Coordinates of C-alpha atoms and ligand atoms in Angstrom, one line a residue:
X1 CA -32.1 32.6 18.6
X2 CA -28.6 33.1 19.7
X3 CA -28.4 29.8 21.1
X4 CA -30.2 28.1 18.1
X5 CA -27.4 29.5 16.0
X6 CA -24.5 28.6 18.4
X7 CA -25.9 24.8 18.2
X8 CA -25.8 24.9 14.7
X9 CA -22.2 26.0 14.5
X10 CA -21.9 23.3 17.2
X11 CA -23.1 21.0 14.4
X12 CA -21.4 22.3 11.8
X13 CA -18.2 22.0 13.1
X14 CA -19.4 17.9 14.0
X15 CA -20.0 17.6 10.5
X16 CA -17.0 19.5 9.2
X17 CA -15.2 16.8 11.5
X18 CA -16.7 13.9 11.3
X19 CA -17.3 14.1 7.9
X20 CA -13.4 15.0 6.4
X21 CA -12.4 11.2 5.6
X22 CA -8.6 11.6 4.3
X23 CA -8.8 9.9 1.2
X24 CA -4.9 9.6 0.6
X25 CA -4.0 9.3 -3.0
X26 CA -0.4 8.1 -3.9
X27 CA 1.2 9.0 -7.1
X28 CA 4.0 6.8 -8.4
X29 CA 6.0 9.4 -10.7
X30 CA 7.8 7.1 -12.4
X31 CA 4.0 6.8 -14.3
X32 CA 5.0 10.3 -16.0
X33 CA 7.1 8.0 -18.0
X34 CA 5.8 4.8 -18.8
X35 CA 4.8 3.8 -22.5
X36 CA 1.9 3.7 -23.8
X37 CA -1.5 3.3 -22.4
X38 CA -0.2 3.5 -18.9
X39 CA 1.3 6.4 -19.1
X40 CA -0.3 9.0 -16.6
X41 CA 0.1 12.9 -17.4
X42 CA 0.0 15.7 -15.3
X43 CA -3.8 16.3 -16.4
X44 CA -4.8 12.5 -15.3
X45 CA -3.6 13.7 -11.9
X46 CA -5.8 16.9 -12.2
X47 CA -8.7 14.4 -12.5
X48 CA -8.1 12.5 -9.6
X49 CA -7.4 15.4 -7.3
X50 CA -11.1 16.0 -7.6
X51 CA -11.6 13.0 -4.9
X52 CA -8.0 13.5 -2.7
X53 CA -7.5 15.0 0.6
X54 CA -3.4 14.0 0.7
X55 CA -1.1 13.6 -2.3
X56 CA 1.8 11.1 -1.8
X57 CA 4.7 11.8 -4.7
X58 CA 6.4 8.5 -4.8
X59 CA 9.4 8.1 -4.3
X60 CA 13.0 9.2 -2.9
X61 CA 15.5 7.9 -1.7
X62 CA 18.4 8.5 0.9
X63 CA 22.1 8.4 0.1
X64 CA 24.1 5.7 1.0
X65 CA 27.0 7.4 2.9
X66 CA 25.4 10.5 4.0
X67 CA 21.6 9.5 4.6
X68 CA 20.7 12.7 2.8
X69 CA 17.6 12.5 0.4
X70 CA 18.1 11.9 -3.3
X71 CA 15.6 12.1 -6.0
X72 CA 16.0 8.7 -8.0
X73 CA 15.0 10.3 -11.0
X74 CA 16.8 13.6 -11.5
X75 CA 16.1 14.4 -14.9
X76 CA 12.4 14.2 -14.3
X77 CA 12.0 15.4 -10.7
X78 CA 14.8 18.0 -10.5
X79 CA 15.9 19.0 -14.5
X80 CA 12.4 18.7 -16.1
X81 CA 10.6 20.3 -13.0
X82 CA 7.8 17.3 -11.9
X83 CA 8.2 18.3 -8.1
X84 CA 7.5 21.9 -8.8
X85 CA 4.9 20.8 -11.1
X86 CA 2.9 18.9 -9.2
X87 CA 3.2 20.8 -5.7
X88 CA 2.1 24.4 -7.8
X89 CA -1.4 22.4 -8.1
X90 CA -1.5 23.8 -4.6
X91 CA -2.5 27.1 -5.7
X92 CA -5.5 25.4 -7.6
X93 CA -6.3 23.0 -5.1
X94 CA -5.8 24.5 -1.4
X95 CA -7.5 21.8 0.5
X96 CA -4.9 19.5 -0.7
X97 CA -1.7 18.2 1.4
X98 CA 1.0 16.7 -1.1
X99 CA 3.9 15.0 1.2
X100 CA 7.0 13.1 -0.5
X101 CA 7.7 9.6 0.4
X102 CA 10.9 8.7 1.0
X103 CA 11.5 4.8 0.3
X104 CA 8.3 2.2 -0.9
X105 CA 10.4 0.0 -3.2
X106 CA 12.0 2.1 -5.4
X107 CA 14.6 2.8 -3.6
X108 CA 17.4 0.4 -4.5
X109 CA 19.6 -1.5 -2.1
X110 CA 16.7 -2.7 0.1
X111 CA 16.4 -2.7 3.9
X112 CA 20.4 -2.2 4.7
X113 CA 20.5 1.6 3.8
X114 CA 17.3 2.3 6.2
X115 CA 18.9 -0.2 9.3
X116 CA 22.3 1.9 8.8
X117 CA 20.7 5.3 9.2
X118 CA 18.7 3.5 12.2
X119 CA 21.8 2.7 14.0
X120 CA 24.0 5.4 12.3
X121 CA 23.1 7.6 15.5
X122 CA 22.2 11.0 16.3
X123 CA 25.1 12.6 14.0
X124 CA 23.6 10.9 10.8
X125 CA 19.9 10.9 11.4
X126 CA 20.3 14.9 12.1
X127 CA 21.6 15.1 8.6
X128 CA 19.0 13.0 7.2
X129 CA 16.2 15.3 9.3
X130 CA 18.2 18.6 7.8
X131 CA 18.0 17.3 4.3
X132 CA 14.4 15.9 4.5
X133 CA 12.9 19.6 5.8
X134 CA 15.7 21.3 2.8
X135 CA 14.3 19.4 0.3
X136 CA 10.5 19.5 1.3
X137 CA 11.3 23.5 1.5
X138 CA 12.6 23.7 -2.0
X139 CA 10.1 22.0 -3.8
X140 CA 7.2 23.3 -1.7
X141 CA 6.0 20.0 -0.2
X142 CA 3.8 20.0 2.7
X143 CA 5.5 17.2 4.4
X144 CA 7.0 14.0 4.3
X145 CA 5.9 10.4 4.6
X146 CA 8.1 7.7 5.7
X147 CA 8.1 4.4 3.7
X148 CA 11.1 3.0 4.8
X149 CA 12.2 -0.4 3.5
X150 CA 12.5 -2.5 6.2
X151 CA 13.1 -6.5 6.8
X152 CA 9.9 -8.0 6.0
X153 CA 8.1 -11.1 7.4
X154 CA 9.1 -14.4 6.1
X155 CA 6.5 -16.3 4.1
X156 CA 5.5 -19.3 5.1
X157 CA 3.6 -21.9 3.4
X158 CA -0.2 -22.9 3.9
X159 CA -0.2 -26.1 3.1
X160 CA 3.1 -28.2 4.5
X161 CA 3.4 -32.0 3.9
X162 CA 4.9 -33.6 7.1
X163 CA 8.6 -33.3 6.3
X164 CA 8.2 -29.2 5.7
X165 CA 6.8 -28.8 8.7
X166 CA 9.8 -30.8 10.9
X167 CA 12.0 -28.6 8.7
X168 CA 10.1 -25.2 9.9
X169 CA 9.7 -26.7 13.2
X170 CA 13.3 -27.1 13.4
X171 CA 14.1 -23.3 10.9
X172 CA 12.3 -22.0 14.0
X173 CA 14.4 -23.5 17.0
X174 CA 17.1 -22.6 15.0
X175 CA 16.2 -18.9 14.6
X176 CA 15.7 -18.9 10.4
X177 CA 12.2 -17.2 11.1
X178 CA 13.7 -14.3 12.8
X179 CA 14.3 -11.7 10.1
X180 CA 16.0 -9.0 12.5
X181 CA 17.9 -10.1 15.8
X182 CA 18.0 -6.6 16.5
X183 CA 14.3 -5.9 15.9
X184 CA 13.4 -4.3 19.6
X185 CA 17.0 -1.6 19.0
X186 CA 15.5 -1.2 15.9
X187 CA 12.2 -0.3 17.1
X188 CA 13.9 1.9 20.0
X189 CA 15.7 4.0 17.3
X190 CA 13.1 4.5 15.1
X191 CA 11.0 5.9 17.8
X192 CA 13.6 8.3 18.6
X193 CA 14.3 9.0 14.7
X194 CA 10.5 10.1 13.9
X195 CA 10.5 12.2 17.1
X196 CA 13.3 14.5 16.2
X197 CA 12.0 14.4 12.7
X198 CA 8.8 15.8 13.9
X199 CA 10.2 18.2 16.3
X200 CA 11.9 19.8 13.3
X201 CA 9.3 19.8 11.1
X202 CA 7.0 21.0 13.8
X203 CA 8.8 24.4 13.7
X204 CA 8.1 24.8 9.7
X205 CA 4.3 23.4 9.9
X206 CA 5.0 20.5 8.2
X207 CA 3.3 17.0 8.2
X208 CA 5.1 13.9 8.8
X209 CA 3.2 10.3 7.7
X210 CA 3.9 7.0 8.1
X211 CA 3.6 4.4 5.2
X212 CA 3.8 0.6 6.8
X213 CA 4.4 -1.1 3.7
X214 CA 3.6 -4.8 2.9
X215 CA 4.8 -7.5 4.7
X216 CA 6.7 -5.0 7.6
X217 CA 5.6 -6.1 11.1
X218 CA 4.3 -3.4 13.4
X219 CA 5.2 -5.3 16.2
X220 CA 8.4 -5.5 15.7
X221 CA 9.3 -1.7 14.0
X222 CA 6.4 0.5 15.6
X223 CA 6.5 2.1 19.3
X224 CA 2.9 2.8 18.3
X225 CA 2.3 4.6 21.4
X226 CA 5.2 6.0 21.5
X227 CA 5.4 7.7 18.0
X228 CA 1.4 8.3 17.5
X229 CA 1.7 11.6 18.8
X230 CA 4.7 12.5 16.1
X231 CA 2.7 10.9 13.4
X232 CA -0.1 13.2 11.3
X233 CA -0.8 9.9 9.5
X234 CA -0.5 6.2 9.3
X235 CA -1.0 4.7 6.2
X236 CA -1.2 0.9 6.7
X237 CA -1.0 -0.1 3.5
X238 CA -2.4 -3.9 4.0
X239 CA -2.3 -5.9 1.1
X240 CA 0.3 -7.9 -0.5
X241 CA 0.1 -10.8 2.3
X242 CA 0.4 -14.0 0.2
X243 CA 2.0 -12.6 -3.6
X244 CA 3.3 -15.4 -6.6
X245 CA 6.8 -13.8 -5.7
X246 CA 7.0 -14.7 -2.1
X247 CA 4.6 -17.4 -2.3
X248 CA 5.0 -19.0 -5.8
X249 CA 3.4 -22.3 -5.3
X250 CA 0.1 -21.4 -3.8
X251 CA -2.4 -18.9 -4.1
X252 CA -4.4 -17.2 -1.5
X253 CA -6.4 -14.4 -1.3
X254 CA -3.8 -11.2 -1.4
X255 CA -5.5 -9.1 0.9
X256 CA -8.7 -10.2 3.0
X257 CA -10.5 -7.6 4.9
X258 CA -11.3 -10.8 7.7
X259 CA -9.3 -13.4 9.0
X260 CA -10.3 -16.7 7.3
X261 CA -10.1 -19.8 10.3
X262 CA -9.8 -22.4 7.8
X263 CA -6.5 -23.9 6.4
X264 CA -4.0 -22.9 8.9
X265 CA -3.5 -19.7 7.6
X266 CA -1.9 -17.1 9.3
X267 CA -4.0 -14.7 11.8
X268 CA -2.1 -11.5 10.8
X269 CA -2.5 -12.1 6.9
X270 CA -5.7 -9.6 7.3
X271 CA -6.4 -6.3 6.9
X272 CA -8.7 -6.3 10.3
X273 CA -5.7 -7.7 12.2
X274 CA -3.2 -4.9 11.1
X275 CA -5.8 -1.9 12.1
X276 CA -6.6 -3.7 15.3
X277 CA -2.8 -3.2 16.5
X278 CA -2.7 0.0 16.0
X279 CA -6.2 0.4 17.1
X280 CA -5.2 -1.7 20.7
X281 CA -2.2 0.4 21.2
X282 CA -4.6 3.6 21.9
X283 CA -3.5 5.5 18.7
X284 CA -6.0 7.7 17.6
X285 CA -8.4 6.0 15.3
X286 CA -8.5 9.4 13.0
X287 CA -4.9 8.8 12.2
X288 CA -5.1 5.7 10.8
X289 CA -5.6 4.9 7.2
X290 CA -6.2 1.2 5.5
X291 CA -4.5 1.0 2.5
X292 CA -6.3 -0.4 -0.6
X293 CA -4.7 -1.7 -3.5
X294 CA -6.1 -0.9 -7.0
X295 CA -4.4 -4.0 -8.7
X296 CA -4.2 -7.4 -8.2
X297 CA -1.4 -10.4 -7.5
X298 CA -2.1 -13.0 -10.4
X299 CA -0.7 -16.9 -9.9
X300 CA 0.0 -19.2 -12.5
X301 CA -2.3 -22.2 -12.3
X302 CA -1.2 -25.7 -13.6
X303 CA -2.7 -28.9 -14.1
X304 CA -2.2 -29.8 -10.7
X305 CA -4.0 -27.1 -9.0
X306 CA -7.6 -28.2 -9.8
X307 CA -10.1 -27.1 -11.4
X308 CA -12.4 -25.5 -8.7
X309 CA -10.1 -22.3 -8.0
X310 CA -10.9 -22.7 -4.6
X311 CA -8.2 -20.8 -2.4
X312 CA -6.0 -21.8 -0.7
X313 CA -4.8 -22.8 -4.6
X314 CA -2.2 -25.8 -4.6
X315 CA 0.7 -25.9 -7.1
X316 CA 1.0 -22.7 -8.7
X317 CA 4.1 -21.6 -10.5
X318 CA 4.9 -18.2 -9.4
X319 CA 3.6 -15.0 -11.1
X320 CA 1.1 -15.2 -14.2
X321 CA 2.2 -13.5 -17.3
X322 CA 2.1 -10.0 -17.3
X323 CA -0.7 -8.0 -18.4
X324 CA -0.9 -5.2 -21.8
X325 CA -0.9 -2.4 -19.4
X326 CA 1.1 -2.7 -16.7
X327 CA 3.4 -5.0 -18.0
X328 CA 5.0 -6.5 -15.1
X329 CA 4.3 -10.2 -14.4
X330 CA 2.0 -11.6 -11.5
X331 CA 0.4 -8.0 -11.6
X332 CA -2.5 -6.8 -13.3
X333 CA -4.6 -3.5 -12.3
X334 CA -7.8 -3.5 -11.9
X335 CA -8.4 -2.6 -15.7
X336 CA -6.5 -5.5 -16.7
X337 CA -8.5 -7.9 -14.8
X338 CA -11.7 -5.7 -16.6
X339 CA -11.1 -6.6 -19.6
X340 CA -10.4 -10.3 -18.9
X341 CA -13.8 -10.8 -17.4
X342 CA -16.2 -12.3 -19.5
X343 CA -17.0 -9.6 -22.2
X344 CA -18.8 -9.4 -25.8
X345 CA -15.1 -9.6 -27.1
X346 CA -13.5 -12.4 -25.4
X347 CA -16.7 -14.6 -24.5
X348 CA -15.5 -17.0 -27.1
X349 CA -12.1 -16.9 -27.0
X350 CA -9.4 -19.6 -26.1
X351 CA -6.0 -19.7 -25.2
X352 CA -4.6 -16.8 -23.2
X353 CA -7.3 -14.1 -24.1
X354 CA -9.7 -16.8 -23.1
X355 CA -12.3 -15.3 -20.3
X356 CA -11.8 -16.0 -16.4
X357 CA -13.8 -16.7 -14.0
X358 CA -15.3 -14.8 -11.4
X359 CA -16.2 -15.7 -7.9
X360 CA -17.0 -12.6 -5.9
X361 CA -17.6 -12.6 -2.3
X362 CA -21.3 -12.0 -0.7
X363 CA -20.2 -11.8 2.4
X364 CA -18.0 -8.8 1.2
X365 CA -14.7 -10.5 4.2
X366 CA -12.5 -11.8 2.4
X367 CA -12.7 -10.4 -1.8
X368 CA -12.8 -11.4 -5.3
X369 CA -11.0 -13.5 -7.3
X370 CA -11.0 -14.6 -10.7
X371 CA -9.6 -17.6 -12.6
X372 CA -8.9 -19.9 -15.7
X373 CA -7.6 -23.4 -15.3
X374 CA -4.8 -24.8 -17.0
X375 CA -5.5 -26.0 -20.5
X376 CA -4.5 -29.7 -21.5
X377 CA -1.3 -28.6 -22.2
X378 CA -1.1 -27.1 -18.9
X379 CA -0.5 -23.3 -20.6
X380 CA -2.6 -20.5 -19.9
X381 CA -3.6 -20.9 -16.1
X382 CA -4.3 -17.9 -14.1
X383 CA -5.7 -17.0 -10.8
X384 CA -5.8 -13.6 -9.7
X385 CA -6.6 -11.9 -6.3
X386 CA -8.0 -8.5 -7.1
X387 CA -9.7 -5.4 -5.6
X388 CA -12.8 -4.0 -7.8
X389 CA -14.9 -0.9 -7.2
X390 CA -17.5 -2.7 -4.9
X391 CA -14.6 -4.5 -3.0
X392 CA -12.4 -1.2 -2.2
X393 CA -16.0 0.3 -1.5
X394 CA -16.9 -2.8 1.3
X395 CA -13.1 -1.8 2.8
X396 CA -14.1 2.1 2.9
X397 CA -17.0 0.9 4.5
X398 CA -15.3 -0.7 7.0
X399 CA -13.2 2.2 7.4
X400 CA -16.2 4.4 8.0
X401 CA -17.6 2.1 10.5
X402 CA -14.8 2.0 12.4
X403 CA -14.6 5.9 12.4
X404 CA -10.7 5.5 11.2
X405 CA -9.1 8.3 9.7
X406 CA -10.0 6.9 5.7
X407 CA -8.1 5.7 3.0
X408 CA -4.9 5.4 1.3
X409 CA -5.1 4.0 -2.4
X410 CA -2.0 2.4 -4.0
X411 CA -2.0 4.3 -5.9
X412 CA -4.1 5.9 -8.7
X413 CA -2.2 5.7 -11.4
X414 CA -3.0 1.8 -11.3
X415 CA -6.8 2.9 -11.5
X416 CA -8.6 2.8 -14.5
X417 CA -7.5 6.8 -14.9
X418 CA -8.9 6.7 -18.9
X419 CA -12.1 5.3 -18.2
X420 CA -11.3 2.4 -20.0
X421 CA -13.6 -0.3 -18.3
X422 CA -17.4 1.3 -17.8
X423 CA -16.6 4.8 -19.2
X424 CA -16.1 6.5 -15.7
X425 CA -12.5 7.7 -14.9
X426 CA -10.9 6.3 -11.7
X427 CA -13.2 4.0 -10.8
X428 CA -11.7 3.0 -7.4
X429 CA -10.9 6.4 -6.2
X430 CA -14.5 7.3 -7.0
X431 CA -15.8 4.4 -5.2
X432 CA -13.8 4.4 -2.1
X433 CA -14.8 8.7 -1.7
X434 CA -18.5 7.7 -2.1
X435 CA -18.4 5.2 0.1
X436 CA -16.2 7.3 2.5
X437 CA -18.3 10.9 2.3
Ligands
NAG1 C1 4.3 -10.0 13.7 O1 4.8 -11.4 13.5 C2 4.4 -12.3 14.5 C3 4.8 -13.6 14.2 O2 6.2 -13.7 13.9 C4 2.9 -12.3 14.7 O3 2.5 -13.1 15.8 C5 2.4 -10.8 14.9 O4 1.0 -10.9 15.0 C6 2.8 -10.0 13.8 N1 2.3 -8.6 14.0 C7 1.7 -8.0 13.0 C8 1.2 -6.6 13.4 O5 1.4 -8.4 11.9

């Protein structure tokens, strides 16, 4: 008897374990105030919390001078009490971990602020670690995730006539491909940076997470063994490889689960390659996090680029239009791609509401994509890259069969929060958690 019930404590506590996938749910703020449809309230967050483990309140800066950390919206995180708000949903929702992120892209001036506070030395990166564990005390935060902007990986193109690939061949004798001389001091202070940080926070119980964002090399920021141990979480957020901004004139898939061998694309442009680094480095596979976008990057497609939508796409001109909801061009969230799927309202449509295409993946490596070729006129072409229910589902899948930590979704107030496209509320985050439970 006694031992009958210490084995099933024993298993218990294996489930318990084994079966707490994080599911890491980051929350732009600046959604509090957007117009319209995509505005997202306090009581859309409410609904998603439902699914979370870890809350991510995007974003904060750090001051130029003095490295301290600023809110970038005062009015709404400090005067009109957001921070407060959302961290009292602790006392409804104890299980949940909300942690402040400190960079993603919000935070203007790019890369140059988070290099200076790298080689700013021990003086100013103490003040920044004082300010970061201040202000995570005063608003109640559990902890604090790093997203710092740093120099990102060059794009390169797919397809290269002869004379662009001399020119590269020659950009890469000549050093044009190296983003950051300084790279491996770069890497050194860092290491040193999110030690002390964590010492600190150590002695108040608080978390400290680590937000890769798109496009940032590992290899060339990341001590992964060296910092795993100071890290609670890494959040690879692995998307955003090929994007109409940095690649306007072709179109590729945006963020493959698999390599793809064909076309001389790059072997890193995957979301298998970025885990296996971490993974190959001996960090803990619970601590790592694959991060799933719940929009997708949307080229426009002219008469040149053919008719088959067959990726790698040729002769794209940058970002497509922007969609009703999101409004920001070569973007569209999941929602937005929704509703341009063939539907009872659009199936006869022309022009720009005209229907896409969709070519979905069956062997669930690579994703979905969807498309409409370029009229006569050449207007109204559009190919779009996009993560669906049953895609983020196949990469939660992956997760679990890897036994990583889980997921981080960016973020869910790009999710179809009203319901909007089958009825059901967050259809991503819902996905992803079934798939991960
Ligand atoms: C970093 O970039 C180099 C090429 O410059 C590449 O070989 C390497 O795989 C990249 N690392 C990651 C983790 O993407």
């Amino acid at each position: 008897m006694k031992l009958f019930a210490l084995l099933s404590l024993a298993l218990g506590l294996l489930v318990a374990q084994t079966g707490a996938a994080n599911l890491v749910c980051y929350y732009d703020s600046a959604s509090y105030i957007r117009e319209g449809q995509a505005q997202f309230s306090t009581a859309d967050l409410e609904i998603a919390l439902q699914f979370c483990t870890h809350v991510i309140y995007g974003y904060v800066g750090i001051k130029p001078e003095t490295f301290q950390l600023m809110s970038l919206n005062e009015n709404l995180d400090i005067q009109r009490r957001h921070f407060a708000t959302v961290t009292a949903l602790k006392e409804k929702y104890p299980h949940i971990k909300f942690l402040l992120s400190v960079g993603g892209d919000r935070d203007a001036g790019g890369h140059e602020k988070y290099i200076n506070l790298l080689e700013g030395g021990r003086q100013k990166q103490t003040t920044f670690i004082d300010s970061a564990r201040d202000f995570l005390r005063s608003y109640n935060f559990d902890g604090i995730d790093l997203a710092f902007q740093l120099p990102r990986n060059k794009p390169r193109k797919v397809h290269s006539d002869a004379g662009a690939v001399w020119k590269s061949f020659k950009k890469f004798f000549t050093g044009d491909f190296i983003v950051d001389e300084k790279a491996n001091e770069h890497k050194e202070e860092l290491t040193d940076l999110i030690k002390d940080l964590k010492n600190t926070l150590r002695a108040d119980n608080l978390l400290l997470s680590l937000t890769v964002l798109p496009n940032v090399n590992s290899s060339w920021y990341f001590d992964a063994p060296a910092i795993a141990d100071s890290l609670d979480l890494i959040n690879l957020a692995a998307f955003d490889f090929l994007t109409p901004e940095r690649n306007p004139e072709e179109a590729d898939y945006s963020a493959p689960l698999y390599e793809l061998y064909d076309q001389n694309r790059l072997p890193h442009y995957n979301v298998n390659f970025q885990v296996e680094n971490w993974l190959l480095q001996r960090v803990p596979a619970g601590k790592i996090n694959v991060g799933i976008p719940t929009f997708g990057r949307a080229w426009k497609m002219t008469k040149d680029s053919g008719n088959t939508g067959l990726p790698v796409v040729p002769a794209t001109e940058g970002a497509a239009p922007a969609g009703p909801i999101t409004k920001t061009p070569g973007l569209l969230n999941w929602l937005e791609v929704c509703q341009r799927l063939p539907n009872p309202s659009n199936i006869n449509a022309k022009g720009a509401d005209a229907p896409l295409r969709r070519i979905s993946d069956p062997t669930k490596r690579y994703g979905t994509y969807a498309f409409h070729t370029a009229d006569e006129d050449g207007a109204n072409g559009v190919w779009v890259s996009y993560e669906d229910p049953d895609t983020a589902a196949s990469k939660a899948g992956y997760v679990k069969a890897k036994n990583l930590g889980g997921v981080a979704l960016f973020d869910i107030t790009l999710d179809d929060f009203r319901g909007q496209c089958t009825g059901d509320k967050f259809p991503m985050l819902r996905a992803v958690k079934y798939r991960l439970l």
